[in-house]
Tab-separated table of C-alpha atoms in Angstrom:
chain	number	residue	atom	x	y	z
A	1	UNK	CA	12.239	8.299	17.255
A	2	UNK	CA	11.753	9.171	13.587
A	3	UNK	CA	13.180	5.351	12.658
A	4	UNK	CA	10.913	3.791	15.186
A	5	UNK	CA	7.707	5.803	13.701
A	6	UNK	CA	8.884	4.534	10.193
A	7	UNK	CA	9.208	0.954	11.068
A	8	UNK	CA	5.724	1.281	12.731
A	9	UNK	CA	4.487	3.011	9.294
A	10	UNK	CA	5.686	-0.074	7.486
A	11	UNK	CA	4.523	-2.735	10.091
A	12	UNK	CA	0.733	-0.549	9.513
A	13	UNK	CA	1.749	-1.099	5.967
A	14	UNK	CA	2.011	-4.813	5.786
A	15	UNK	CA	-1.253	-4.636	7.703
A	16	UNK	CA	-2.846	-2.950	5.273
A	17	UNK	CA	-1.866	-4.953	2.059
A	18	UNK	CA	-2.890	-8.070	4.326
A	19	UNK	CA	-6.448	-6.616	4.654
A	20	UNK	CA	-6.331	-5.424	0.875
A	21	UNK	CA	-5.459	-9.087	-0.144
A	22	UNK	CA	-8.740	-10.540	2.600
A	23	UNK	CA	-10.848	-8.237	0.484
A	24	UNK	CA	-10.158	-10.084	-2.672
A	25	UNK	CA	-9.859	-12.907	-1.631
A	26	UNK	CA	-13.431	-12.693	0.120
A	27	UNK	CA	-14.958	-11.251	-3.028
A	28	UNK	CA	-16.039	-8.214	-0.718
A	29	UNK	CA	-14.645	-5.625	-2.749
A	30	UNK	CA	-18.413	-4.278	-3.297
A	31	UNK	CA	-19.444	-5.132	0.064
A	32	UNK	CA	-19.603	-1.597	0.242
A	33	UNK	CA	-21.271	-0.249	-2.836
A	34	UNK	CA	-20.588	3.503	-1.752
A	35	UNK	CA	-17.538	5.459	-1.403
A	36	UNK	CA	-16.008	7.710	0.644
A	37	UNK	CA	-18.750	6.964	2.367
A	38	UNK	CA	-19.771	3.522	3.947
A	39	UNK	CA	-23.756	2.965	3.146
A	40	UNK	CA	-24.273	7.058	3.786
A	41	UNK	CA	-22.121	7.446	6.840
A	42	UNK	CA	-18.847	8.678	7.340
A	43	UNK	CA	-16.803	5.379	7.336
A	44	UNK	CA	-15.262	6.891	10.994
A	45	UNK	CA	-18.783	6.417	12.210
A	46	UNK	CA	-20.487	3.734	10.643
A	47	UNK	CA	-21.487	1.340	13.775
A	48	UNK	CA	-19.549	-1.781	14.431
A	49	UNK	CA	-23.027	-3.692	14.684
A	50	UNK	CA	-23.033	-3.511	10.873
A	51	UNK	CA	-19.824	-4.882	10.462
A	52	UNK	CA	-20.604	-8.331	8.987
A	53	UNK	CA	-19.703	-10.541	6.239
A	54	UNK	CA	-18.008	-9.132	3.977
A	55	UNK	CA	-18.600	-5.474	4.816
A	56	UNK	CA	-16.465	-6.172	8.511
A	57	UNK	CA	-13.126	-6.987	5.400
A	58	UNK	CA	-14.298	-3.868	3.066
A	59	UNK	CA	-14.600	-1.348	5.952
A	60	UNK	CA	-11.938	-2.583	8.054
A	61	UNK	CA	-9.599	-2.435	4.643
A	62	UNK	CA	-10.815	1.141	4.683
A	63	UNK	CA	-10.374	1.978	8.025
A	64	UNK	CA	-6.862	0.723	8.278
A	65	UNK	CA	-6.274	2.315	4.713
A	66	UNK	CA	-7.187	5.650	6.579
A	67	UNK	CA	-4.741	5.200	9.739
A	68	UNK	CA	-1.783	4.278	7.371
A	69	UNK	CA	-2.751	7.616	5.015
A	70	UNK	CA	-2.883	9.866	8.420
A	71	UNK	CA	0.415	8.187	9.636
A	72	UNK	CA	2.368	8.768	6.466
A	73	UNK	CA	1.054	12.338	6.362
A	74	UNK	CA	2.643	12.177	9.832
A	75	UNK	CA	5.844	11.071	8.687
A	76	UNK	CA	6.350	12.989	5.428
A	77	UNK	CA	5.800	16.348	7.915
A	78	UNK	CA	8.513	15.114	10.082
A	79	UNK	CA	11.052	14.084	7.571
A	80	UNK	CA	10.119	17.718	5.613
A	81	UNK	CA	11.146	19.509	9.140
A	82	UNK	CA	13.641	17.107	10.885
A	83	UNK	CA	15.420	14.863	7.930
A	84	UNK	CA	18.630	16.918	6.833
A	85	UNK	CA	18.579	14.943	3.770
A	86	UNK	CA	16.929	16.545	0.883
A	87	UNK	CA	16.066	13.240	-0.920
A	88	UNK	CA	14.895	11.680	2.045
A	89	UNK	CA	12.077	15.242	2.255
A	90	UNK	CA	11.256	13.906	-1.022
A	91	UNK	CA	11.114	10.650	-0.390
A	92	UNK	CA	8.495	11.319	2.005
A	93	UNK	CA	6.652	13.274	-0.034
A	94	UNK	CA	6.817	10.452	-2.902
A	95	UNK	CA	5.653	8.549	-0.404
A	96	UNK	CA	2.292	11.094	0.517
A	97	UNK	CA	1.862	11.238	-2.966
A	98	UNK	CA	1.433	7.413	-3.368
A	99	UNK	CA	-0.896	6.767	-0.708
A	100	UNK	CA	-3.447	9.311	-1.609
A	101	UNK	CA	-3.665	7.965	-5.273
A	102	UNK	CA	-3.675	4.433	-3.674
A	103	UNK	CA	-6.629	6.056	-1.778
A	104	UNK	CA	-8.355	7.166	-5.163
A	105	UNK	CA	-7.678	4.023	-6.776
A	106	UNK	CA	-9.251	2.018	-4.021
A	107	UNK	CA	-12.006	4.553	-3.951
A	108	UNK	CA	-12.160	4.070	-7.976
A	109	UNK	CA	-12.510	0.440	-7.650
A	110	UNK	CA	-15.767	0.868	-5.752
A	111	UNK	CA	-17.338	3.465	-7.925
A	112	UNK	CA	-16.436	1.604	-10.860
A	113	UNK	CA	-17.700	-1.886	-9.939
A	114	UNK	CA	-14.311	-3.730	-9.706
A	115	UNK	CA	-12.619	-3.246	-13.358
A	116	UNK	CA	-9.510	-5.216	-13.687
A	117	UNK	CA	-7.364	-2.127	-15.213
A	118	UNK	CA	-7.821	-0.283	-12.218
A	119	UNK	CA	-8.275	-3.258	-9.324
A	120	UNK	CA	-4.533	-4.164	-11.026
A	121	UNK	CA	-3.370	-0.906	-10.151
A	122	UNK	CA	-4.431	-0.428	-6.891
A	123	UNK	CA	-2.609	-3.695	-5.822
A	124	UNK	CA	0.228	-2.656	-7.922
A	125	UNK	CA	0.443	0.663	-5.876
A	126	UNK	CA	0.132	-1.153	-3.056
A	127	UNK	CA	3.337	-2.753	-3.752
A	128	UNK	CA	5.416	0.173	-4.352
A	129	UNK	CA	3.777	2.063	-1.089
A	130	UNK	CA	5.010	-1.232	0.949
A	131	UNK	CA	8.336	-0.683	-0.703
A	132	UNK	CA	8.715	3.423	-0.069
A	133	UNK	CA	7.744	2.982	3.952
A	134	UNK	CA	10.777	-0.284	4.215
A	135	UNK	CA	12.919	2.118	2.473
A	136	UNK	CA	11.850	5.052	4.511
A	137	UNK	CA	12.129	2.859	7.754
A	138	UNK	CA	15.677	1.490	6.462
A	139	UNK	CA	16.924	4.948	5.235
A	140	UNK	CA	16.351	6.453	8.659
A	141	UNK	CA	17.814	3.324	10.752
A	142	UNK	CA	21.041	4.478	12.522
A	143	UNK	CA	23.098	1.239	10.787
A	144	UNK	CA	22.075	3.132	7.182
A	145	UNK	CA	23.689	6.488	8.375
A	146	UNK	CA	27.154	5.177	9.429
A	147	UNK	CA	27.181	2.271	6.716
A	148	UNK	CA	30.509	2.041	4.481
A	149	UNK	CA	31.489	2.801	1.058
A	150	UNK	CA	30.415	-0.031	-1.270
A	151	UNK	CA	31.190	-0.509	-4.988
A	152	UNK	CA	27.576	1.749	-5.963
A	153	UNK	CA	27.429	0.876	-9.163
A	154	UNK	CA	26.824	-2.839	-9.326
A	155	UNK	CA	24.806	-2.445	-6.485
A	156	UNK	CA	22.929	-0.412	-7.798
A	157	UNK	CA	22.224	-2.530	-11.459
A	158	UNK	CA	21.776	-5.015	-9.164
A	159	UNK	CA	18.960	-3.656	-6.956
A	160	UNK	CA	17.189	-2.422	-10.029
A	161	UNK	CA	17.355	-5.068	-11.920
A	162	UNK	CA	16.297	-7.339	-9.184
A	163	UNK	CA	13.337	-4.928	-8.470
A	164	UNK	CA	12.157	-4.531	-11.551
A	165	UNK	CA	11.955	-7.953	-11.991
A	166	UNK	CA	10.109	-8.738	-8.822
A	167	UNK	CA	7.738	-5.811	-9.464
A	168	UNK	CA	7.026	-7.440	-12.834
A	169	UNK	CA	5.838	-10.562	-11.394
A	170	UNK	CA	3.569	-8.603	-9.028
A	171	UNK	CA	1.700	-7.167	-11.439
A	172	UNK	CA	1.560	-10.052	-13.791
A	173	UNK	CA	0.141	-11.776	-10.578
A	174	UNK	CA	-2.222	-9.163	-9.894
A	175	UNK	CA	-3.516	-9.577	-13.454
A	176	UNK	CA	-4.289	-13.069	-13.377
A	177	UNK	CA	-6.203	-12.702	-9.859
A	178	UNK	CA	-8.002	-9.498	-10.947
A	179	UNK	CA	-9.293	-10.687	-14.141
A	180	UNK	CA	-9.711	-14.540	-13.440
A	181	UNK	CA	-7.180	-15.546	-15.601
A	182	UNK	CA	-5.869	-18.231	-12.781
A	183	UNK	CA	-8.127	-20.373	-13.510
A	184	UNK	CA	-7.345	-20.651	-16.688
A	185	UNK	CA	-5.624	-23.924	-15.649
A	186	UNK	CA	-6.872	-24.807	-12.775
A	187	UNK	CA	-4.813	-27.593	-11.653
A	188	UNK	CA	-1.680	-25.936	-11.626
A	189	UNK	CA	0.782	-26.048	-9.850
């Protein structure tokens, strides 16, 4: 059940970096000038009649960034009281600790009219939280717990190095959106 509730984490996950990337791409980051609040209300009951244009990607972005905070809070609980593994009650925690600063730095963003620095961030947090919920959702699957011996060493320079580099090319990606710097040649590729 655990493994199930962590793949559904991660699936909530994907979700949520989908949203994150409508919001940019929508220019609706400031949709909604306020936060925690959406124009005064509490964002759980700001009316769906006021859910246009580019407020209906900010607040649903923030709605769906509040499910996938409550569900990880969820899951680091359960992994703290259920997960004999003391890494994995880490893990989870790691994981807690991630989405409330990805929560600040979204929050940040807003208050702080869209600075590049910290608009970088936020999608380069988002990253790693997609990351920790796979892993989470992969570390609990019953294949992980009866896998075989393999040569850990290599695979782990491997997976590091290979991470790393992908992670690099996130953020240098991020960069460019965040501060224009894409259309620097605009014909390309």
């Amino acid at each position: 059940m655990l493994h199930r509730f962590a793949q559904f984490l991660a699936g909530c996950t994907v979700l949520l970096v989908l949203a994150g990337s409508l919001v940019t791409s929508t220019q609706s980051g400031l949709a909604v000038p306020d936060w925690p609040t959406t124009y005064g209300w509490s964002m759980f009951t700001f009316p769906p009649s006021k859910w246009v244009g580019g407020i209906l990607y900010e607040h649903g972005h923030r709605l769906i960034a509040s499910t996938v905070g409550f569900l990880t809070i969820v899951l680091a609980v359960w992994l703290w009281l259920r997960d004999p593994r003391r890494w994995m009650k880490r893990l989870g925690i790691v994981a807690l600790g991630a989405v409330i600063a990805q929560g600040l730095l979204g929050g940040l963003t807003v208050l702080f009219f869209l600075p590049a620095a910290i608009s970088t961030a936020h999608a380069g947090l988002a990253e790693i939280f997609l990351c920790l919920t796979v892993a989470i959702a992969l570390f609990t699957s019953p294949s992980w717990m009866t896998a075989g011996n393999v040569d850990e060493a290599t695979l782990r320079r491997l997976s590091t190095t290979t991470t790393v580099l992908i992670y690099i090319q996130i953020l240098i990606g991020a960069t460019m959106r965040h501060t224009g710097a894409g259309l620097a040649i605009p014909d390309f590729p």
